[in-house]
Amino acid sequence: GHGLTINGSNGTFTGGSGTITVQNDLVLSAGTFTAPSSTLSIVSFDDLVNPMVIPRGWTHTASGTFNSNNGTVEFITSTACQNQPDIPKDNANLTINVDSAVPTSGTFNNLTVNLSVSGTILTVPSNDTLTVNGAFIWTDGVIDTGTIDAKGAVTVSAGADGHTTTTSLLSLTGTGSQTCALNGGGAVSKLTINNSSATCTVEGTGTFTLEGSFTLTNGAYNGGSIANSFNSVTTAITISGGTFIATSATMTVFGSW
């Protein structure tokens, strides 16, 4: 479908077991939205011929209730609409807005970010936190501002691109065993590890890049066997607990310890 808005105190939407694709904004202002138990795709399209800056995405405000239904929410981009005039054209950027007054407004089961259109950005407002209780998979694209609070397994792929303004935070705060794969070629803005049972391991090829601050309170960071680059010159590397294992390759640090 195209956009989807739920704005009625008695309004309900139940996704069932099939995959649902929203090709515009999903707005939940009141009522209840139950996601499918499989995948809910929020798709933003890029018109390379007639680009317009009209960000699409997810807005959850007021008294709306979101039930993840143990499924996956994915934010993706596509250029497929160029020959489909009925689909809104935009620059493929996406925005997630969640209201902090709604305790579960930013809570997901599994969350995937795959912005395959070059240069596209997923913006999370600076005061918003997205809590991911299941798997968080960052396949491609930029995540700008806001916090991803990951409680389960984390995968940062080679296409992940931390914004150079170093304003978004990936935080590992689970309570049980938590794995985190940081792939070479990928970049994270800021990284915090605060789970005694969490291990972040750098793997793959190329260079893994951290653009901003690094904080290790509990858990472990293993730099693997490829280059690690901690790029920020203005924010510190803080290790107050846990285990830090430097890469066996080259580690470049621009900031202070």
PDB file of N, CA, C and O in Angstrom, residues 40-79:
ATOM      1  N   LEU A  40       7.272  -5.802   8.576  1.00  0.00           N
ATOM      2  CA  LEU A  40       6.644  -4.540   8.199  1.00  0.00           C
ATOM      3  C   LEU A  40       7.720  -3.690   7.540  1.00  0.00           C
ATOM      4  O   LEU A  40       8.709  -3.317   8.185  1.00  0.00           O
ATOM      5  N   SER A  41       7.557  -3.400   6.245  1.00  0.00           N
ATOM      6  CA  SER A  41       8.544  -2.625   5.497  1.00  0.00           C
ATOM      7  C   SER A  41       8.049  -1.195   5.310  1.00  0.00           C
ATOM      8  O   SER A  41       6.968  -0.976   4.771  1.00  0.00           O
ATOM      9  N   ILE A  42       8.869  -0.237   5.753  1.00  0.00           N
ATOM     10  CA  ILE A  42       8.605   1.176   5.494  1.00  0.00           C
ATOM     11  C   ILE A  42       9.559   1.573   4.377  1.00  0.00           C
ATOM     12  O   ILE A  42      10.775   1.599   4.560  1.00  0.00           O
ATOM     13  N   VAL A  43       9.002   1.879   3.202  1.00  0.00           N
ATOM     14  CA  VAL A  43       9.810   2.094   2.003  1.00  0.00           C
ATOM     15  C   VAL A  43       9.748   3.550   1.601  1.00  0.00           C
ATOM     16  O   VAL A  43       8.669   4.136   1.487  1.00  0.00           O
ATOM     17  N   SER A  44      10.910   4.146   1.365  1.00  0.00           N
ATOM     18  CA  SER A  44      10.983   5.489   0.817  1.00  0.00           C
ATOM     19  C   SER A  44      11.619   5.395  -0.556  1.00  0.00           C
ATOM     20  O   SER A  44      12.626   4.716  -0.744  1.00  0.00           O
ATOM     21  N   PHE A  45      11.012   6.093  -1.543  1.00  0.00           N
ATOM     22  CA  PHE A  45      11.469   5.979  -2.921  1.00  0.00           C
ATOM     23  C   PHE A  45      12.282   7.191  -3.355  1.00  0.00           C
ATOM     24  O   PHE A  45      12.081   8.299  -2.876  1.00  0.00           O
ATOM     25  N   ASP A  46      13.175   6.951  -4.276  1.00  0.00           N
ATOM     26  CA  ASP A  46      14.019   8.006  -4.811  1.00  0.00           C
ATOM     27  C   ASP A  46      13.728   8.170  -6.295  1.00  0.00           C
ATOM     28  O   ASP A  46      13.846   7.219  -7.068  1.00  0.00           O
ATOM     29  N   ASP A  47      13.340   9.374  -6.709  1.00  0.00           N
ATOM     30  CA  ASP A  47      13.147   9.680  -8.110  1.00  0.00           C
ATOM     31  C   ASP A  47      14.395  10.402  -8.596  1.00  0.00           C
ATOM     32  O   ASP A  47      14.608  11.568  -8.285  1.00  0.00           O
ATOM     33  N   LEU A  48      15.224   9.729  -9.356  1.00  0.00           N
ATOM     34  CA  LEU A  48      16.487  10.306  -9.788  1.00  0.00           C
ATOM     35  C   LEU A  48      16.292  11.377 -10.860  1.00  0.00           C
ATOM     36  O   LEU A  48      17.198  12.155 -11.141  1.00  0.00           O
ATOM     37  N   VAL A  49      15.102  11.417 -11.460  1.00  0.00           N
ATOM     38  CA  VAL A  49      14.842  12.378 -12.529  1.00  0.00           C
ATOM     39  C   VAL A  49      14.320  13.691 -11.965  1.00  0.00           C
ATOM     40  O   VAL A  49      14.771  14.778 -12.325  1.00  0.00           O
ATOM     41  N   ASN A  50      13.362  13.605 -11.046  1.00  0.00           N
ATOM     42  CA  ASN A  50      12.758  14.798 -10.470  1.00  0.00           C
ATOM     43  C   ASN A  50      12.792  14.728  -8.951  1.00  0.00           C
ATOM     44  O   ASN A  50      11.757  14.563  -8.309  1.00  0.00           O
ATOM     45  N   PRO A  51      13.981  14.829  -8.336  1.00  0.00           N
ATOM     46  CA  PRO A  51      14.083  14.665  -6.882  1.00  0.00           C
ATOM     47  C   PRO A  51      13.380  15.781  -6.119  1.00  0.00           C
ATOM     48  O   PRO A  51      13.441  16.945  -6.490  1.00  0.00           O
ATOM     49  N   MET A  52      12.720  15.410  -5.043  1.00  0.00           N
ATOM     50  CA  MET A  52      12.072  16.360  -4.149  1.00  0.00           C
ATOM     51  C   MET A  52      12.434  15.975  -2.724  1.00  0.00           C
ATOM     52  O   MET A  52      12.477  14.798  -2.386  1.00  0.00           O
ATOM     53  N   VAL A  53      12.724  16.942  -1.877  1.00  0.00           N
ATOM     54  CA  VAL A  53      13.083  16.644  -0.493  1.00  0.00           C
ATOM     55  C   VAL A  53      11.809  16.507   0.328  1.00  0.00           C
ATOM     56  O   VAL A  53      11.281  17.466   0.865  1.00  0.00           O
ATOM     57  N   ILE A  54      11.279  15.306   0.374  1.00  0.00           N
ATOM     58  CA  ILE A  54      10.058  15.000   1.137  1.00  0.00           C
ATOM     59  C   ILE A  54      10.332  13.736   1.927  1.00  0.00           C
ATOM     60  O   ILE A  54      10.096  12.631   1.455  1.00  0.00           O
ATOM     61  N   PRO A  55      10.889  13.837   3.133  1.00  0.00           N
ATOM     62  CA  PRO A  55      11.222  12.646   3.887  1.00  0.00           C
ATOM     63  C   PRO A  55       9.993  11.836   4.274  1.00  0.00           C
ATOM     64  O   PRO A  55       8.945  12.387   4.590  1.00  0.00           O
ATOM     65  N   ARG A  56      10.134  10.540   4.239  1.00  0.00           N
ATOM     66  CA  ARG A  56       9.074   9.613   4.629  1.00  0.00           C
ATOM     67  C   ARG A  56       9.493   8.937   5.920  1.00  0.00           C
ATOM     68  O   ARG A  56      10.624   9.042   6.359  1.00  0.00           O
ATOM     69  N   GLY A  57       8.589   8.188   6.516  1.00  0.00           N
ATOM     70  CA  GLY A  57       9.023   7.440   7.673  1.00  0.00           C
ATOM     71  C   GLY A  57       7.927   7.053   8.629  1.00  0.00           C
ATOM     72  O   GLY A  57       6.814   6.726   8.247  1.00  0.00           O
ATOM     73  N   TRP A  58       8.261   7.127   9.916  1.00  0.00           N
ATOM     74  CA  TRP A  58       7.473   6.564  11.007  1.00  0.00           C
ATOM     75  C   TRP A  58       7.235   7.658  12.037  1.00  0.00           C
ATOM     76  O   TRP A  58       8.180   8.274  12.523  1.00  0.00           O
ATOM     77  N   THR A  59       5.976   7.895  12.373  1.00  0.00           N
ATOM     78  CA  THR A  59       5.637   8.877  13.404  1.00  0.00           C
ATOM     79  C   THR A  59       4.682   8.230  14.397  1.00  0.00           C
ATOM     80  O   THR A  59       3.624   7.736  14.018  1.00  0.00           O
ATOM     81  N   HIS A  60       5.071   8.226  15.672  1.00  0.00           N
ATOM     82  CA  HIS A  60       4.249   7.646  16.732  1.00  0.00           C
ATOM     83  C   HIS A  60       4.129   8.675  17.835  1.00  0.00           C
ATOM     84  O   HIS A  60       5.110   8.991  18.505  1.00  0.00           O
ATOM     85  N   THR A  61       2.938   9.217  18.006  1.00  0.00           N
ATOM     86  CA  THR A  61       2.719  10.278  18.980  1.00  0.00           C
ATOM     87  C   THR A  61       1.466  10.001  19.803  1.00  0.00           C
ATOM     88  O   THR A  61       0.741   9.036  19.567  1.00  0.00           O
ATOM     89  N   ALA A  62       1.225  10.921  20.746  1.00  0.00           N
ATOM     90  CA  ALA A  62      -0.011  10.947  21.539  1.00  0.00           C
ATOM     91  C   ALA A  62      -0.285   9.602  22.197  1.00  0.00           C
ATOM     92  O   ALA A  62       0.589   9.010  22.820  1.00  0.00           O
ATOM     93  N   SER A  63      -1.508   9.092  22.028  1.00  0.00           N
ATOM     94  CA  SER A  63      -1.921   7.914  22.786  1.00  0.00           C
ATOM     95  C   SER A  63      -1.943   6.641  21.945  1.00  0.00           C
ATOM     96  O   SER A  63      -2.590   5.665  22.313  1.00  0.00           O
ATOM     97  N   GLY A  64      -1.256   6.628  20.837  1.00  0.00           N
ATOM     98  CA  GLY A  64      -1.216   5.429  20.010  1.00  0.00           C
ATOM     99  C   GLY A  64      -0.456   4.301  20.672  1.00  0.00           C
ATOM    100  O   GLY A  64       0.469   4.523  21.450  1.00  0.00           O
ATOM    101  N   THR A  65      -0.832   3.059  20.366  1.00  0.00           N
ATOM    102  CA  THR A  65      -0.181   1.870  20.912  1.00  0.00           C
ATOM    103  C   THR A  65       0.375   1.032  19.776  1.00  0.00           C
ATOM    104  O   THR A  65      -0.353   0.660  18.845  1.00  0.00           O
ATOM    105  N   PHE A  66       1.669   0.738  19.841  1.00  0.00           N
ATOM    106  CA  PHE A  66       2.311  -0.107  18.839  1.00  0.00           C
ATOM    107  C   PHE A  66       2.669  -1.447  19.457  1.00  0.00           C
ATOM    108  O   PHE A  66       3.360  -1.507  20.479  1.00  0.00           O
ATOM    109  N   ASN A  67       2.188  -2.526  18.840  1.00  0.00           N
ATOM    110  CA  ASN A  67       2.539  -3.887  19.260  1.00  0.00           C
ATOM    111  C   ASN A  67       3.433  -4.508  18.191  1.00  0.00           C
ATOM    112  O   ASN A  67       3.023  -4.639  17.034  1.00  0.00           O
ATOM    113  N   SER A  68       4.637  -4.898  18.581  1.00  0.00           N
ATOM    114  CA  SER A  68       5.582  -5.422  17.589  1.00  0.00           C
ATOM    115  C   SER A  68       5.199  -6.805  17.074  1.00  0.00           C
ATOM    116  O   SER A  68       5.619  -7.203  15.983  1.00  0.00           O
ATOM    117  N   ASN A  69       4.427  -7.558  17.867  1.00  0.00           N
ATOM    118  CA  ASN A  69       3.984  -8.897  17.473  1.00  0.00           C
ATOM    119  C   ASN A  69       5.159  -9.818  17.172  1.00  0.00           C
ATOM    120  O   ASN A  69       5.054 -10.740  16.364  1.00  0.00           O
ATOM    121  N   ASN A  70       6.306  -9.545  17.815  1.00  0.00           N
ATOM    122  CA  ASN A  70       7.517 -10.359  17.653  1.00  0.00           C
ATOM    123  C   ASN A  70       8.023 -10.407  16.211  1.00  0.00           C
ATOM    124  O   ASN A  70       8.761 -11.325  15.830  1.00  0.00           O
ATOM    125  N   GLY A  71       7.639  -9.402  15.437  1.00  0.00           N
ATOM    126  CA  GLY A  71       8.061  -9.360  14.044  1.00  0.00           C
ATOM    127  C   GLY A  71       9.233  -8.430  13.818  1.00  0.00           C
ATOM    128  O   GLY A  71       9.908  -7.984  14.758  1.00  0.00           O
ATOM    129  N   THR A  72       9.477  -8.134  12.544  1.00  0.00           N
ATOM    130  CA  THR A  72      10.581  -7.279  12.120  1.00  0.00           C
ATOM    131  C   THR A  72      10.041  -6.029  11.444  1.00  0.00           C
ATOM    132  O   THR A  72       9.143  -6.110  10.598  1.00  0.00           O
ATOM    133  N   VAL A  73      10.581  -4.880  11.839  1.00  0.00           N
ATOM    134  CA  VAL A  73      10.317  -3.630  11.122  1.00  0.00           C
ATOM    135  C   VAL A  73      11.575  -3.283  10.349  1.00  0.00           C
ATOM    136  O   VAL A  73      12.678  -3.291  10.907  1.00  0.00           O
ATOM    137  N   GLU A  74      11.426  -3.015   9.058  1.00  0.00           N
ATOM    138  CA  GLU A  74      12.583  -2.639   8.267  1.00  0.00           C
ATOM    139  C   GLU A  74      12.338  -1.310   7.571  1.00  0.00           C
ATOM    140  O   GLU A  74      11.246  -1.039   7.086  1.00  0.00           O
ATOM    141  N   PHE A  75      13.361  -0.466   7.574  1.00  0.00           N
ATOM    142  CA  PHE A  75      13.337   0.802   6.861  1.00  0.00           C
ATOM    143  C   PHE A  75      14.258   0.657   5.661  1.00  0.00           C
ATOM    144  O   PHE A  75      15.468   0.416   5.810  1.00  0.00           O
ATOM    145  N   ILE A  76      13.676   0.776   4.464  1.00  0.00           N
ATOM    146  CA  ILE A  76      14.442   0.539   3.251  1.00  0.00           C
ATOM    147  C   ILE A  76      14.172   1.653   2.242  1.00  0.00           C
ATOM    148  O   ILE A  76      13.208   2.413   2.359  1.00  0.00           O
ATOM    149  N   THR A  77      15.061   1.750   1.244  1.00  0.00           N
ATOM    150  CA  THR A  77      14.877   2.718   0.169  1.00  0.00           C
ATOM    151  C   THR A  77      14.907   2.002  -1.163  1.00  0.00           C
ATOM    152  O   THR A  77      15.450   0.908  -1.297  1.00  0.00           O
ATOM    153  N   SER A  78      14.310   2.661  -2.179  1.00  0.00           N
ATOM    154  CA  SER A  78      14.217   2.047  -3.497  1.00  0.00           C
ATOM    155  C   SER A  78      14.157   3.132  -4.558  1.00  0.00           C
ATOM    156  O   SER A  78      13.684   4.244  -4.308  1.00  0.00           O
ATOM    157  N   THR A  79      14.620   2.804  -5.762  1.00  0.00           N
ATOM    158  CA  THR A  79      14.454   3.702  -6.913  1.00  0.00           C
ATOM    159  C   THR A  79      13.359   3.181  -7.835  1.00  0.00           C
ATOM    160  O   THR A  79      13.179   3.676  -8.931  1.00  0.00           O
TER     161      THR A  79
END
